[in-house]
């Protein structure tokens, strides 16, 4: 299973970006999908998560500014980031809890990461 993320880049404070992440390969079903981020010297933190039934949760630091959504038919998760702040600068990783085949157990899958830089 591969996760391919896109949409990162450089944006000014107050601006917006939209991240996308598509899962491909052997996929029987996907439970949770989400986004994490990491800055140098810090642990990876969860930004937003969406479950298969559509429930979502967000880190307190991004509530009201970020929106996670999902296209289950395309095994794709999105993160709309508005009102970006300098402290949102990080490498963003997409995540998926994937069951590759009906007879295999679930596994955590990660994308390679996409850089988001918020700076004037």
N, CA, C and O atoms as a printed pandas DataFrame, in Angstrom:
     atom_number atom_name residue_name chain_id  residue_number  x_coord  y_coord  z_coord
0              1         N          UNK        A               1    0.855   -1.187    0.000
1              2        CA          UNK        A               1    0.000    0.000    0.000
2              3         C          UNK        A               1    0.892    1.239    0.000
3              4         O          UNK        A               1    1.844    1.329    0.775
4              5         N          UNK        A               2    0.580    2.172   -0.859
5              6        CA          UNK        A               2    1.337    3.429   -0.935
6              7         C          UNK        A               2    0.392    4.597   -0.692
7              8         O          UNK        A               2   -0.762    4.589   -1.120
8              9         N          UNK        A               3    0.915    5.602    0.009
9             10        CA          UNK        A               3    0.177    6.840    0.209
10            11         C          UNK        A               3    0.965    7.962   -0.458
11            12         O          UNK        A               3    2.135    8.179   -0.143
12            13         N          UNK        A               4    0.329    8.661   -1.368
13            14        CA          UNK        A               4    0.978    9.740   -2.097
14            15         C          UNK        A               4    0.315   11.050   -1.746
15            16         O          UNK        A               4   -0.849   11.284   -2.070
16            17         N          UNK        A               5    1.080   11.910   -1.070
17            18        CA          UNK        A               5    0.557   13.213   -0.658
18            19         C          UNK        A               5    1.021   14.306   -1.613
19            20         O          UNK        A               5    2.081   14.211   -2.233
20            21         N          UNK        A               6    0.202   15.338   -1.711
21            22        CA          UNK        A               6    0.550   16.488   -2.540
22            23         C          UNK        A               6   -0.133   17.723   -1.975
23            24         O          UNK        A               6   -1.034   17.629   -1.142
24            25         N          UNK        A               7    0.318   18.889   -2.449
25            26        CA          UNK        A               7   -0.358   20.129   -2.081
26            27         C          UNK        A               7    0.399   21.024   -1.134
27            28         O          UNK        A               7   -0.060   22.129   -0.841
28            29         N          UNK        A               8    1.544   20.587   -0.643
29            30        CA          UNK        A               8    2.320   21.433    0.255
30            31         C          UNK        A               8    2.965   22.586   -0.504
31            32         O          UNK        A               8    2.901   22.657   -1.731
32            33         N          UNK        A               9    3.585   23.483    0.249
33            34        CA          UNK        A               9    4.255   24.600   -0.384
34            35         C          UNK        A               9    4.455   25.750    0.569
35            36         O          UNK        A               9    4.334   25.610    1.786
36            37         N          UNK        A              10    4.766   26.897   -0.016
37            38        CA          UNK        A              10    5.009   28.118    0.745
38            39         C          UNK        A              10    3.787   29.021    0.639
39            40         O          UNK        A              10    3.265   29.249   -0.453
40            41         N          UNK        A              11    3.337   29.530    1.773
41            42        CA          UNK        A              11    2.169   30.397    1.787
42            43         C          UNK        A              11    2.380   31.474    2.845
43            44         O          UNK        A              11    3.067   31.250    3.842
44            45         N          UNK        A              12    1.789   32.634    2.624
45            46        CA          UNK        A              12    1.909   33.715    3.594
46            47         C          UNK        A              12    0.964   33.495    4.765
47            48         O          UNK        A              12   -0.051   32.814    4.620
48            49         N          UNK        A              13    1.283   34.061    5.920
49            50        CA          UNK        A              13    0.354   33.971    7.050
50            51         C          UNK        A              13   -1.029   34.471    6.667
51            52         O          UNK        A              13   -1.177   35.492    5.996
52            53         N          UNK        A              14   -2.037   33.731    7.106
53            54        CA          UNK        A              14   -3.402   34.054    6.748
54            55         C          UNK        A              14   -3.883   33.380    5.480
55            56         O          UNK        A              14   -5.072   33.422    5.162
56            57         N          UNK        A              15   -2.980   32.767    4.765
57            58        CA          UNK        A              15   -3.324   32.110    3.509
58            59         C          UNK        A              15   -3.884   30.715    3.712
59            60         O          UNK        A              15   -4.105   30.264    4.836
60            61         N          UNK        A              16   -4.109   30.041    2.580
61            62        CA          UNK        A              16   -4.715   28.702    2.599
62            63         C          UNK        A              16   -3.931   27.739    1.726
63            64         O          UNK        A              16   -3.278   28.133    0.759
64            65         N          UNK        A              17   -4.011   26.491    2.085
65            66        CA          UNK        A              17   -3.467   25.396    1.284
66            67         C          UNK        A              17   -4.394   24.203    1.425
67            68         O          UNK        A              17   -5.102   24.065    2.423
68            69         N          UNK        A              18   -4.381   23.352    0.424
69            70        CA          UNK        A              18   -5.153   22.121    0.493
70            71         C          UNK        A              18   -4.230   20.950    0.203
71            72         O          UNK        A              18   -3.618   20.876   -0.863
72            73         N          UNK        A              19   -4.138   20.049    1.146
73            74        CA          UNK        A              19   -3.357   18.840    0.983
74            75         C          UNK        A              19   -4.264   17.698    0.531
75            76         O          UNK        A              19   -5.428   17.607    0.919
76            77         N          UNK        A              20   -3.688   16.830   -0.304
77            78        CA          UNK        A              20   -4.399   15.639   -0.753
78            79         C          UNK        A              20   -3.506   14.435   -0.522
79            80         O          UNK        A              20   -2.280   14.538   -0.554
80            81         N          UNK        A              21   -4.132   13.298   -0.289
81            82        CA          UNK        A              21   -3.364   12.062   -0.117
82            83         C          UNK        A              21   -4.200   10.903   -0.630
83            84         O          UNK        A              21   -5.310   10.656   -0.158
84            85         N          UNK        A              22   -3.645   10.200   -1.606
85            86        CA          UNK        A              22   -4.339    9.071   -2.205
86            87         C          UNK        A              22   -3.636    7.772   -1.841
87            88         O          UNK        A              22   -2.414    7.667   -1.944
88            89         N          UNK        A              23   -4.405    6.797   -1.420
89            90        CA          UNK        A              23   -3.881    5.470   -1.110
90            91         C          UNK        A              23   -4.072    4.571   -2.314
91            92         O          UNK        A              23   -5.112    4.604   -2.973
92            93         N          UNK        A              24   -3.048    3.762   -2.595
93            94        CA          UNK        A              24   -3.135    2.853   -3.737
94            95         C          UNK        A              24   -2.458    1.537   -3.373
95            96         O          UNK        A              24   -1.746    1.436   -2.373
96            97         N          UNK        A              25   -2.701    0.534   -4.210
97            98        CA          UNK        A              25   -2.127   -0.787   -3.963
98            99         C          UNK        A              25   -3.206   -1.759   -3.531
99           100         O          UNK        A              25   -4.378   -1.605   -3.874
100          101         N          UNK        A              26   -2.791   -2.762   -2.774
101          102        CA          UNK        A              26   -3.731   -3.774   -2.308
102          103         C          UNK        A              26   -4.512   -3.228   -1.115
103          104         O          UNK        A              26   -3.970   -3.094   -0.018
104          105         N          UNK        A              27   -5.792   -2.914   -1.337
105          106        CA          UNK        A              27   -6.630   -2.326   -0.300
106          107         C          UNK        A              27   -7.963   -3.046   -0.242
107          108         O          UNK        A              27   -8.740   -3.005   -1.195
108          109         N          UNK        A              28   -8.223   -3.697    0.862
109          110        CA          UNK        A              28   -9.532   -4.310    1.074
110          111         C          UNK        A              28  -10.486   -3.269    1.651
111          112         O          UNK        A              28  -11.592   -3.074    1.147
112          113         N          UNK        A              29  -10.043   -2.610    2.711
113          114        CA          UNK        A              29  -10.770   -1.453    3.214
114          115         C          UNK        A              29   -9.842   -0.596    4.057
115          116         O          UNK        A              29   -8.767   -1.027    4.473
116          117         N          UNK        A              30  -10.289    0.631    4.294
117          118        CA          UNK        A              30   -9.532    1.596    5.097
118          119         C          UNK        A              30  -10.411    2.068    6.224
119          120         O          UNK        A              30  -11.565    2.438    6.005
120          121         N          UNK        A              31   -9.881    2.060    7.420
121          122        CA          UNK        A              31  -10.623    2.548    8.575
122          123         C          UNK        A              31  -10.336    4.038    8.737
123          124         O          UNK        A              31  -10.930    4.857    8.035
124          125         N          UNK        A              32   -9.446    4.400    9.636
125          126        CA          UNK        A              32   -9.125    5.808    9.836
126          127         C          UNK        A              32   -8.185    6.328    8.755
127          128         O          UNK        A              32   -7.338    5.596    8.244
128          129         N          UNK        A              33   -8.351    7.612    8.415
129          130        CA          UNK        A              33   -7.389    8.336    7.585
130          131         C          UNK        A              33   -7.155    9.684    8.249
131          132         O          UNK        A              33   -8.054   10.251    8.872
132          133         N          UNK        A              34   -5.949   10.181    8.109
133          134        CA          UNK        A              34   -5.700   11.449    8.778
134          135         C          UNK        A              34   -4.403   12.097    8.380
135          136         O          UNK        A              34   -3.701   11.656    7.471
136          137         N          UNK        A              35   -4.110   13.167    9.100
137          138        CA          UNK        A              35   -2.893   13.949    8.857
138          139         C          UNK        A              35   -2.181   14.190   10.186
139          140         O          UNK        A              35   -2.794   14.484   11.212
140          141         N          UNK        A              36   -0.856   14.052   10.116
141          142        CA          UNK        A              36    0.021   14.362   11.232
142          143         C          UNK        A              36    1.046   15.374   10.736
143          144         O          UNK        A              36    1.203   15.572    9.531
144          145         N          UNK        A              37    1.733   16.003   11.661
145          146        CA          UNK        A              37    2.798   16.917   11.272
146          147         C          UNK        A              37    3.957   16.825   12.260
147          148         O          UNK        A              37    3.804   16.406   13.408
148          149         N          UNK        A              38    5.118   17.233   11.763
149          150        CA          UNK        A              38    6.319   17.146   12.586
150          151         C          UNK        A              38    7.266   18.282   12.230
151          152         O          UNK        A              38    7.471   18.605   11.060
152          153         N          UNK        A              39    7.839   18.880   13.273
153          154        CA          UNK        A              39    8.885   19.884   13.103
154          155         C          UNK        A              39   10.169   19.348   13.715
155          156         O          UNK        A              39   10.119   18.456   14.563
156          157         N          UNK        A              40   11.323   19.874   13.303
157          158        CA          UNK        A              40   12.603   19.361   13.808
158          159         C          UNK        A              40   12.675   19.393   15.338
159          160         O          UNK        A              40   12.361   20.402   15.970
160          161         N          UNK        A              41   13.089   18.279   15.907
161          162        CA          UNK        A              41   13.263   18.191   17.346
162          163         C          UNK        A              41   11.998   17.909   18.121
163          164         O          UNK        A              41   12.030   17.821   19.348
164          165         N          UNK        A              42   10.885   17.765   17.428
165          166        CA          UNK        A              42    9.615   17.513   18.117
166          167         C          UNK        A              42    9.015   16.204   17.641
167          168         O          UNK        A              42    9.319   15.712   16.555
168          169         N          UNK        A              43    8.155   15.655   18.484
169          170        CA          UNK        A              43    7.455   14.442   18.101
170          171         C          UNK        A              43    6.374   14.745   17.067
171          172         O          UNK        A              43    5.838   15.851   16.996
172          173         N          UNK        A              44    6.079   13.735   16.280
173          174        CA          UNK        A              44    4.985   13.869   15.319
174          175         C          UNK        A              44    3.670   14.012   16.088
175          176         O          UNK        A              44    3.408   13.269   17.034
176          177         N          UNK        A              45    2.864   14.960   15.674
177          178        CA          UNK        A              45    1.582   15.179   16.346
178          179         C          UNK        A              45    0.429   15.003   15.357
179          180         O          UNK        A              45    0.547   15.293   14.167
180          181         N          UNK        A              46   -0.679   14.524   15.894
181          182        CA          UNK        A              46   -1.851   14.359   15.051
182          183         C          UNK        A              46   -2.525   15.713   14.847
183          184         O          UNK        A              46   -2.730   16.480   15.788
184          185         N          UNK        A              47   -2.858   15.975   13.601
185          186        CA          UNK        A              47   -3.528   17.224   13.242
186          187         C          UNK        A              47   -5.025   17.001   13.115
187          188         O          UNK        A              47   -5.825   17.731   13.701
188          189         N          UNK        A              48   -5.398   15.983   12.343
189          190        CA          UNK        A              48   -6.815   15.712   12.115
190          191         C          UNK        A              48   -6.981   14.264   11.695
191          192         O          UNK        A              48   -6.095   13.670   11.080
192          193         N          UNK        A              49   -8.138   13.707   12.039
193          194        CA          UNK        A              49   -8.414   12.310   11.734
194          195         C          UNK        A              49   -9.867   12.163   11.335
195          196         O          UNK        A              49  -10.740   12.838   11.881
196          197         N          UNK        A              50  -10.126   11.284   10.387
197          198        CA          UNK        A              50  -11.505   10.971   10.025
198          199         C          UNK        A              50  -11.675    9.462    9.995
199          200         O          UNK        A              50  -10.820    8.743    9.476
200          201         N          UNK        A              51  -12.770    8.989   10.549
201          202        CA          UNK        A              51  -13.042    7.557   10.590
202          203         C          UNK        A              51  -13.862    7.147    9.368
203          204         O          UNK        A              51  -14.309    7.992    8.593
204          205         N          UNK        A              52  -14.049    5.854    9.211
205          206        CA          UNK        A              52  -14.775    5.355    8.047
206          207         C          UNK        A              52  -16.234    5.796    8.062
207          208         O          UNK        A              52  -16.864    5.925    7.013
208          209         N          UNK        A              53  -16.768    6.028    9.268
209          210        CA          UNK        A              53  -18.169    6.457    9.328
210          211         C          UNK        A              53  -18.325    7.967    9.238
211          212         O          UNK        A              53  -19.433    8.488    9.367
212          213         N          UNK        A              54  -17.213    8.678    9.015
213          214        CA          UNK        A              54  -17.289   10.112    8.779
214          215         C          UNK        A              54  -17.026   10.987    9.977
215          216         O          UNK        A              54  -17.029   12.212    9.857
216          217         N          UNK        A              55  -16.799   10.387   11.133
217          218        CA          UNK        A              55  -16.468   11.188   12.312
218          219         C          UNK        A              55  -15.106   11.840   12.123
219          220         O          UNK        A              55  -14.224   11.295   11.460
220          221         N          UNK        A              56  -14.955   13.019   12.720
221          222        CA          UNK        A              56  -13.683   13.730   12.610
222          223         C          UNK        A              56  -13.245   14.236   13.973
223          224         O          UNK        A              56  -14.071   14.472   14.855
224          225         N          UNK        A              57  -11.956   14.399   14.135
225          226        CA          UNK        A              57  -11.456   15.107   15.299
226          227         C          UNK        A              57  -10.190   15.847   14.926
227          228         O          UNK        A              57   -9.465   15.470   14.005
228          229         N          UNK        A              58   -9.947   16.915   15.676
229          230        CA          UNK        A              58   -8.870   17.839   15.340
230          231         C          UNK        A              58   -8.031   18.165   16.573
231          232         O          UNK        A              58   -8.512   18.117   17.705
232          233         N          UNK        A              59   -6.778   18.495   16.326
233          234        CA          UNK        A              59   -5.946   19.056   17.386
234          235         C          UNK        A              59   -6.526   20.420   17.760
235          236         O          UNK        A              59   -7.050   21.138   16.908
236          237         N          UNK        A              60   -6.427   20.760   19.026
237          238        CA          UNK        A              60   -6.976   22.043   19.482
238          239         C          UNK        A              60   -6.381   23.216   18.706
239          240         O          UNK        A              60   -7.061   24.213   18.461
240          241         N          UNK        A              61   -5.125   23.096   18.326
241          242        CA          UNK        A              61   -4.427   24.198   17.681
242          243         C          UNK        A              61   -4.947   24.502   16.280
243          244         O          UNK        A              61   -4.666   25.572   15.739
244          245         N          UNK        A              62   -5.700   23.580   15.684
245          246        CA          UNK        A              62   -6.168   23.803   14.310
246          247         C          UNK        A              62   -7.693   23.861   14.207
247          248         O          UNK        A              62   -8.228   24.103   13.125
248          249         N          UNK        A              63   -8.386   23.646   15.303
249          250        CA          UNK        A              63   -9.855   23.672   15.265
250          251         C          UNK        A              63  -10.355   25.014   14.756
251          252         O          UNK        A              63   -9.879   26.071   15.169
252          253         N          UNK        A              64  -11.313   24.949   13.863
253          254        CA          UNK        A              64  -11.882   26.163   13.296
254          255         C          UNK        A              64  -11.114   26.700   12.099
255          256         O          UNK        A              64  -11.593   27.597   11.407
256          257         N          UNK        A              65   -9.932   26.162   11.850
257          258        CA          UNK        A              65   -9.118   26.623   10.721
258          259         C          UNK        A              65   -8.901   25.522    9.684
259          260         O          UNK        A              65   -8.873   25.805    8.486
260          261         N          UNK        A              66   -8.751   24.300   10.115
261          262        CA          UNK        A              66   -8.498   23.166    9.216
262          263         C          UNK        A              66   -9.755   22.310    9.115
263          264         O          UNK        A              66  -10.528   22.186   10.065
264          265         N          UNK        A              67   -9.935   21.726    7.936
265          266        CA          UNK        A              67  -11.044   20.809    7.715
266          267         C          UNK        A              67  -10.537   19.568    7.006
267          268         O          UNK        A              67   -9.910   19.654    5.951
268          269         N          UNK        A              68  -10.815   18.417    7.593
269          270        CA          UNK        A              68  -10.447   17.153    6.953
270          271         C          UNK        A              68  -11.672   16.583    6.262
271          272         O          UNK        A              68  -12.788   16.668    6.774
272          273         N          UNK        A              69  -11.450   16.002    5.096
273          274        CA          UNK        A              69  -12.543   15.349    4.377
274          275         C          UNK        A              69  -11.992   14.125    3.673
275          276         O          UNK        A              69  -10.781   13.910    3.611
276          277         N          UNK        A              70  -12.904   13.334    3.146
277          278        CA          UNK        A              70  -12.488   12.038    2.632
278          279         C          UNK        A              70  -13.379   11.642    1.469
279          280         O          UNK        A              70  -14.592   11.849    1.492
280          281         N          UNK        A              71  -12.749   11.067    0.451
281          282        CA          UNK        A              71  -13.472   10.468   -0.662
282          283         C          UNK        A              71  -13.171    8.974   -0.592
283          284         O          UNK        A              71  -12.142    8.515   -1.087
284          285         N          UNK        A              72  -14.064    8.234    0.017
285          286        CA          UNK        A              72  -13.804    6.808    0.233
286          287         C          UNK        A              72  -13.738    6.032   -1.078
287          288         O          UNK        A              72  -13.007    5.047   -1.177
288          289         N          UNK        A              73  -14.483    6.461   -2.068
289          290        CA          UNK        A              73  -14.474    5.761   -3.363
290          291         C          UNK        A              73  -13.102    5.860   -4.024
291          292         O          UNK        A              73  -12.702    4.977   -4.783
292          293         N          UNK        A              74  -12.396    6.930   -3.730
293          294        CA          UNK        A              74  -11.057    7.141   -4.303
294          295         C          UNK        A              74   -9.934    6.901   -3.301
295          296         O          UNK        A              74   -8.765    7.138   -3.604
296          297         N          UNK        A              75  -10.290    6.431   -2.104
297          298        CA          UNK        A              75   -9.278    6.191   -1.050
298          299         C          UNK        A              75   -8.390    7.415   -0.846
299          300         O          UNK        A              75   -7.170    7.303   -0.729
300          301         N          UNK        A              76   -9.012    8.558   -0.808
301          302        CA          UNK        A              76   -8.287    9.823   -0.742
302          303         C          UNK        A              76   -8.777   10.641    0.447
303          304         O          UNK        A              76   -9.968   10.687    0.752
304          305         N          UNK        A              77   -7.814   11.286    1.107
305          306        CA          UNK        A              77   -8.137   12.169    2.219
306          307         C          UNK        A              77   -7.566   13.548    1.906
307          308         O          UNK        A              77   -6.508   13.674    1.289
308          309         N          UNK        A              78   -8.281   14.568    2.339
309          310        CA          UNK        A              78   -7.891   15.951    2.082
310          311         C          UNK        A              78   -7.770   16.712    3.400
311          312         O          UNK        A              78   -8.391   16.364    4.404
312          313         N          UNK        A              79   -6.955   17.756    3.363
313          314        CA          UNK        A              79   -6.876   18.657    4.503
314          315         C          UNK        A              79   -6.893   20.081    3.969
315          316         O          UNK        A              79   -5.927   20.539    3.360
316          317         N          UNK        A              80   -7.991   20.769    4.201
317          318        CA          UNK        A              80   -8.098   22.172    3.828
318          319         C          UNK        A              80   -7.604   22.997    5.006
319          320         O          UNK        A              80   -8.149   22.919    6.108
320          321         N          UNK        A              81   -6.577   23.781    4.763
321          322        CA          UNK        A              81   -5.950   24.579    5.822
322          323         C          UNK        A              81   -6.148   26.054    5.513
323          324         O          UNK        A              81   -5.640   26.567    4.516
324          325         N          UNK        A              82   -6.888   26.722    6.373
325          326        CA          UNK        A              82   -7.151   28.153    6.218
326          327         C          UNK        A              82   -6.538   28.932    7.376
327          328         O          UNK        A              82   -6.176   28.361    8.405
328          329         N          UNK        A              83   -6.431   30.227    7.193
329          330        CA          UNK        A              83   -5.889   31.109    8.247
330          331         C          UNK        A              83   -4.583   30.557    8.798
331          332         O          UNK        A              83   -4.391   30.460   10.010
332          333         N          UNK        A              84   -3.703   30.204    7.895
333          334        CA          UNK        A              84   -2.448   29.568    8.306
334          335         C          UNK        A              84   -1.572   30.516    9.112
335          336         O          UNK        A              84   -1.533   31.724    8.880
336          337         N          UNK        A              85   -0.875   29.919   10.061
337          338        CA          UNK        A              85    0.021   30.666   10.949
338          339         C          UNK        A              85    1.442   30.116   10.799
339          340         O          UNK        A              85    1.645   29.009   10.301
340          341         N          UNK        A              86    2.405   30.902   11.232
341          342        CA          UNK        A              86    3.793   30.455   11.121
342          343         C          UNK        A              86    4.013   29.153   11.899
343          344         O          UNK        A              86    4.826   28.316   11.508
344          345         N          UNK        A              87    3.291   28.997   12.985
345          346        CA          UNK        A              87    3.459   27.770   13.779
346          347         C          UNK        A              87    2.864   26.530   13.133
347          348         O          UNK        A              87    3.018   25.426   13.656
348          349         N          UNK        A              88    2.186   26.697   12.003
349          350        CA          UNK        A              88    1.706   25.548   11.241
350          351         C          UNK        A              88    2.798   24.993   10.322
351          352         O          UNK        A              88    2.619   23.945    9.703
352          353         N          UNK        A              89    3.913   25.689   10.237
353          354        CA          UNK        A              89    5.025   25.225    9.420
354          355         C          UNK        A              89    5.520   23.881    9.930
355          356         O          UNK        A              89    5.859   23.742   11.105
356          357         N          UNK        A              90    5.562   22.890    9.042
357          358        CA          UNK        A              90    5.945   21.535    9.420
358          359         C          UNK        A              90    5.946   20.661    8.177
359          360         O          UNK        A              90    5.514   21.074    7.101
360          361         N          UNK        A              91    6.438   19.449    8.352
361          362        CA          UNK        A              91    6.235   18.419    7.345
362          363         C          UNK        A              91    4.950   17.687    7.717
363          364         O          UNK        A              91    4.798   17.213    8.843
364          365         N          UNK        A              92    4.046   17.600    6.779
365          366        CA          UNK        A              92    2.752   16.972    7.007
366          367         C          UNK        A              92    2.754   15.564    6.404
367          368         O          UNK        A              92    3.136   15.361    5.252
368          369         N          UNK        A              93    2.321   14.612    7.210
369          370        CA          UNK        A              93    2.275   13.215    6.788
370          371         C          UNK        A              93    0.830   12.728    6.784
371          372         O          UNK        A              93    0.076   12.970    7.726
372          373         N          UNK        A              94    0.463   12.049    5.725
373          374        CA          UNK        A              94   -0.855   11.438    5.728
374          375         C          UNK        A              94   -0.745   10.025    6.284
375          376         O          UNK        A              94    0.308    9.390    6.237
376          377         N          UNK        A              95   -1.851    9.569    6.804
377          378        CA          UNK        A              95   -1.913    8.282    7.496
378          379         C          UNK        A              95   -3.189    7.557    7.096
379          380         O          UNK        A              95   -4.231    8.166    6.856
380          381         N          UNK        A              96   -3.070    6.235    7.031
381          382        CA          UNK        A              96   -4.253    5.424    6.777
382          383         C          UNK        A              96   -4.119    4.097    7.502
383          384         O          UNK        A              96   -3.055    3.478    7.508
384          385         N          UNK        A              97   -5.199    3.678    8.102
385          386        CA          UNK        A              97   -5.292    2.377    8.781
386          387         C          UNK        A              97   -5.915    1.414    7.768
387          388         O          UNK        A              97   -7.129    1.410    7.563
388          389         N          UNK        A              98   -5.067    0.600    7.140
389          390        CA          UNK        A              98   -5.479   -0.163    5.964
390          391         C          UNK        A              98   -5.529   -1.653    6.259
391          392         O          UNK        A              98   -4.661   -2.198    6.940
392          393         N          UNK        A              99   -6.566   -2.303    5.731
393          394        CA          UNK        A              99   -6.600   -3.770    5.696
394          395         C          UNK        A              99   -6.332   -4.160    4.253
395          396         O          UNK        A              99   -7.196   -3.948    3.402
396          397         N          UNK        A             100   -5.155   -4.728    3.940
397          398        CA          UNK        A             100   -4.783   -4.979    2.548
398          399         C          UNK        A             100   -5.667   -6.023    1.849
399          400         O          UNK        A             100   -6.065   -5.829    0.701
400          401         N          UNK        A             101   -5.966   -7.106    2.528
401          402        CA          UNK        A             101   -6.853   -8.143    1.985
402          403         C          UNK        A             101   -7.764   -8.618    3.115
403          404         O          UNK        A             101   -7.533   -8.286    4.278
404          405         N          UNK        A             102   -8.781   -9.379    2.787
405          406        CA          UNK        A             102   -9.755   -9.774    3.806
406          407         C          UNK        A             102   -9.139  -10.676    4.869
407          408         O          UNK        A             102   -9.640  -10.760    5.990
408          409         N          UNK        A             103   -8.022  -11.367    4.501
409          410        CA          UNK        A             103   -7.423  -12.315    5.431
410          411         C          UNK        A             103   -6.216  -11.743    6.177
411          412         O          UNK        A             103   -5.599  -12.450    6.973
412          413         N          UNK        A             104   -5.873  -10.487    5.937
413          414        CA          UNK        A             104   -4.740   -9.863    6.613
414          415         C          UNK        A             104   -5.227   -8.898    7.673
415          416         O          UNK        A             104   -6.333   -8.365    7.590
416          417         N          UNK        A             105   -4.376   -8.678    8.681
417          418        CA          UNK        A             105   -4.724   -7.730    9.735
418          419         C          UNK        A             105   -4.460   -6.315    9.232
419          420         O          UNK        A             105   -3.773   -6.098    8.234
420          421         N          UNK        A             106   -5.026   -5.379    9.952
421          422        CA          UNK        A             106   -4.836   -3.978    9.587
422          423         C          UNK        A             106   -3.385   -3.555    9.811
423          424         O          UNK        A             106   -2.677   -4.117   10.647
424          425         N          UNK        A             107   -2.966   -2.558    9.048
425          426        CA          UNK        A             107   -1.629   -2.018    9.205
426          427         C          UNK        A             107   -1.657   -0.508    9.089
427          428         O          UNK        A             107   -2.473    0.070    8.371
428          429         N          UNK        A             108   -0.726    0.127    9.828
429          430        CA          UNK        A             108   -0.586    1.582    9.736
430          431         C          UNK        A             108    0.265    1.922    8.523
431          432         O          UNK        A             108    1.362    1.389    8.357
432          433         N          UNK        A             109   -0.237    2.800    7.687
433          434        CA          UNK        A             109    0.475    3.204    6.483
434          435         C          UNK        A             109    0.702    4.712    6.506
435          436         O          UNK        A             109   -0.161    5.479    6.933
436          437         N          UNK        A             110    1.861    5.115    6.045
437          438        CA          UNK        A             110    2.246    6.531    6.073
438          439         C          UNK        A             110    2.725    6.997    4.708
439          440         O          UNK        A             110    3.373    6.255    3.970
440          441         N          UNK        A             111    2.391    8.243    4.388
441          442        CA          UNK        A             111    2.959    8.870    3.214
442          443         C          UNK        A             111    4.343    9.412    3.532
443          444         O          UNK        A             111    4.772    9.394    4.686
444          445         N          UNK        A             112    5.042    9.893    2.507
445          446        CA          UNK        A             112    6.418   10.359    2.687
446          447         C          UNK        A             112    6.498   11.732    3.320
447          448         O          UNK        A             112    7.557   12.099    3.829
448          449         N          UNK        A             113    5.455   12.483    3.311
449          450        CA          UNK        A             113    5.490   13.809    3.904
450          451         C          UNK        A             113    5.560   14.897    2.862
451          452         O          UNK        A             113    6.201   14.748    1.822
452          453         N          UNK        A             114    4.891   15.992    3.155
453          454        CA          UNK        A             114    4.935   17.150    2.274
454          455         C          UNK        A             114    5.162   18.392    3.138
455          456         O          UNK        A             114    4.525   18.569    4.177
456          457         N          UNK        A             115    6.076   19.241    2.688
457          458        CA          UNK        A             115    6.466   20.413    3.469
458          459         C          UNK        A             115    5.436   21.530    3.312
459          460         O          UNK        A             115    5.034   21.880    2.202
460          461         N          UNK        A             116    5.028   22.072    4.441
461          462        CA          UNK        A             116    4.187   23.272    4.462
462          463         C          UNK        A             116    4.962   24.349    5.206
463          464         O          UNK        A             116    5.338   24.167    6.364
464          465         N          UNK        A             117    5.198   25.469    4.538
465          466        CA          UNK        A             117    5.925   26.579    5.139
466          467         C          UNK        A             117    5.048   27.821    5.101
467          468         O          UNK        A             117    4.595   28.248    4.039
468          469         N          UNK        A             118    4.818   28.391    6.273
469          470        CA          UNK        A             118    4.011   29.600    6.380
470          471         C          UNK        A             118    4.951   30.734    6.778
471          472         O          UNK        A             118    5.464   30.784    7.897
472          473         N          UNK        A             119    5.158   31.635    5.835
473          474        CA          UNK        A             119    6.130   32.697    6.068
474          475         C          UNK        A             119    5.852   33.869    5.144
475          476         O          UNK        A             119    5.378   33.692    4.021
476          477         N          UNK        A             120    6.150   35.066    5.626
477          478        CA          UNK        A             120    6.005   36.251    4.778
478          479         C          UNK        A             120    7.327   36.570    4.096
479          480         O          UNK        A             120    7.413   37.535    3.337
